[in-house]
Amino acid sequence: MDSFLSALPIGNYAVFSNQLKLKLVKGAEFDEAKIGEFHDDLSSDHFLSSSSLAKFNISHTHFLQAVKGETYTSEILIENTIHCFGISSISIPQNLISDTFDNSEQFILFSWVQKNQRDINYSNLEDISEKQVRVVSYEESLFQEIKDIFDWKKEIGKKGKHKSWMLKALPNLNTSLMQGTGLGGLVTSMGAMIRKVEKKGKVVTIPIRNFELVEENFKFTKKLVNSLAVAQRYFEESDFELKLLNVQDVIQLVQNVADDLDDMLAIKKQNILISVLPNASSYYVNLNKDRLITLTKELFINAMKYSPDGVSLIVLFLITEKKFLIKFINPSSEEGIAAVDFGHSDDLAFFHPFFRLNKVVDERYDKEEFALGLGLAIVKKIIEDMGGNIHIGTIQSGIYTNVLHSEHAEGDFAEVCITLEFDLE
């Protein structure tokens, strides 16, 4: 549970069960030395009457509405500090819940984030021209558009086949939308630009640097919107056509995708090594060629982004026990890989939308179709729709040390292996 809360922006948070009993608190305002009345299973109504929160007069009704799926948000200004509150129902993956918690994955999250008014207050707002007001209005509608595109609760309600999977996969959506470059950066740069405006009659002048910041963040936000729209289509569509493909043709398809990514490989001076498979033309699998191209591209780019400069990415093809296996192997020095307990289903977190081990986003890979960490979630969905399985883990094959004699073999890195598994026909 702590790992779930650590992914949220800096603030104060409390997690309640569906019976509105306190399970966990996090944040400076909830320090036990300051509010000693907190104890195990404190109810939500007593929680709101605690010394830190009583002055805000937040109605307990909002907790009851959150249990029914309604979200509460408000902003309260006190002495130049804006206190932003939120109460909403959330789904937390089972692997992030300790044994002392309820078996249910549905909880109520209370959030309290504080902002300095000086950081967000626009000077002379009443002098903003009509066009500027429309720009601000557009940003508000853009955020709403993104929320509508990825209205997961609505989609989950319509569909049954992937309902359980999607409930587990989407706990961090709202947080991720506002992090880093893109929508959050666009809103911030718009605010900075508005503050720098010089108005003369019906003409306004802004510094070129402010305009460039808005332009850069707008391009990323547009990519974000497109990614969410395309991702939604992939999540919704399951009934695409499968065709009987020769395994040798599948190997050639993977090679063609690798050749098409030469410019992406050049970014970090990497290369891709693809194995051969004896008698590959004797085996057949049922796959969708277009979907296979999409998932192969995503796996290659994901491996490029999280591998060191100058390394080889490896693809191995295997036939075993009436199964056709494709293994994508890459070295990674990412912190946290070695600590993941893949044997106890922690690997499932890698397939959650917006999940990242590294919070730094590398936007140089313009052939990446799905932004914001959506790629592996889409890959998993495609594989399962084609009747296959996907596994992720770390291995010690020795291939980089004993076969490739890589200069990175002496370094502190793990061999990450993603395995795709399909039935032979």
C-alpha angles and dihedrals in degrees: 000000000000089000089055093052092045089064091062124090118271108285144091121299139179126189121208132187121241086264087060095246117145113251106166141002129195131179142066094272090058096053109141091228089062101039107028094171091081113106138150115304095007107173122242095244092054088044091059091050093055118120094258096052107029093088091061095060095216110180118238087221088081090065091051090050091049089058086058091052100263119134124220124202131169141161123216122189116213122166098335092314121110112211110204115199131189135178118186145146114257138183117226120193114251092238090062094053120089123228090254092065129084116274089242116102092205117095141160116245121205112195129188117182122176124211131185108241091219090063094059105024114114115216118233093001090168090065095058111123123242091255092054091051089053090052092053089046089051092054090052092050090046091058090048090049091055091049090050093048091054098036092150097175090058093047093046090053091054099047132057108180097068099023096112093043094050093047089058095041102056111054097119102045101115093044094049094051091063100042127102126334118000125039096009091043091046093055091047094048091046089055091049091048093050091052091053096049119126111201122204114172108301094343127083127196125205131183113264092234091058090050091049091052091052091046093050094049092044091057091051092046091051089053089049092053091048091048092052092048093050092043091053089054091052092048092050099044117075104143101078121142121268121206132195106255129187110242090231088057089052090053090050090049091055089049091051091052090050091051090051090056097057091115091052091049090052091063091076098016093250131148138201124235115199122194128222125235121214114234091005091151089064094067133071136195135185109242143142108244097208093049090047090055091050095051093043091053092049093049092049094049092045089053092048093052096051099039126087122258118277099019133129122244112213133212119191126189120204138176115207136153095348090310131117111214129194115191121195109196127185136160115244131187093187113141111243098033093099091049095056113107098217091175091065099052096265084128089074089074089068089067095053115109111254093015112144134170088193116050092200110097117213108208098178093097100086092170090065104113099197120051128195096043095297095128101088092043089056092045091054092048093050093047093051092046089055090053095253136120133233128205132182129197146126123269139185102219095151089222094127093047103037104027109026096027088215118194086226091062091090092051130090103266139128127224106238114202126192112190125199115198126196133173116248116234 
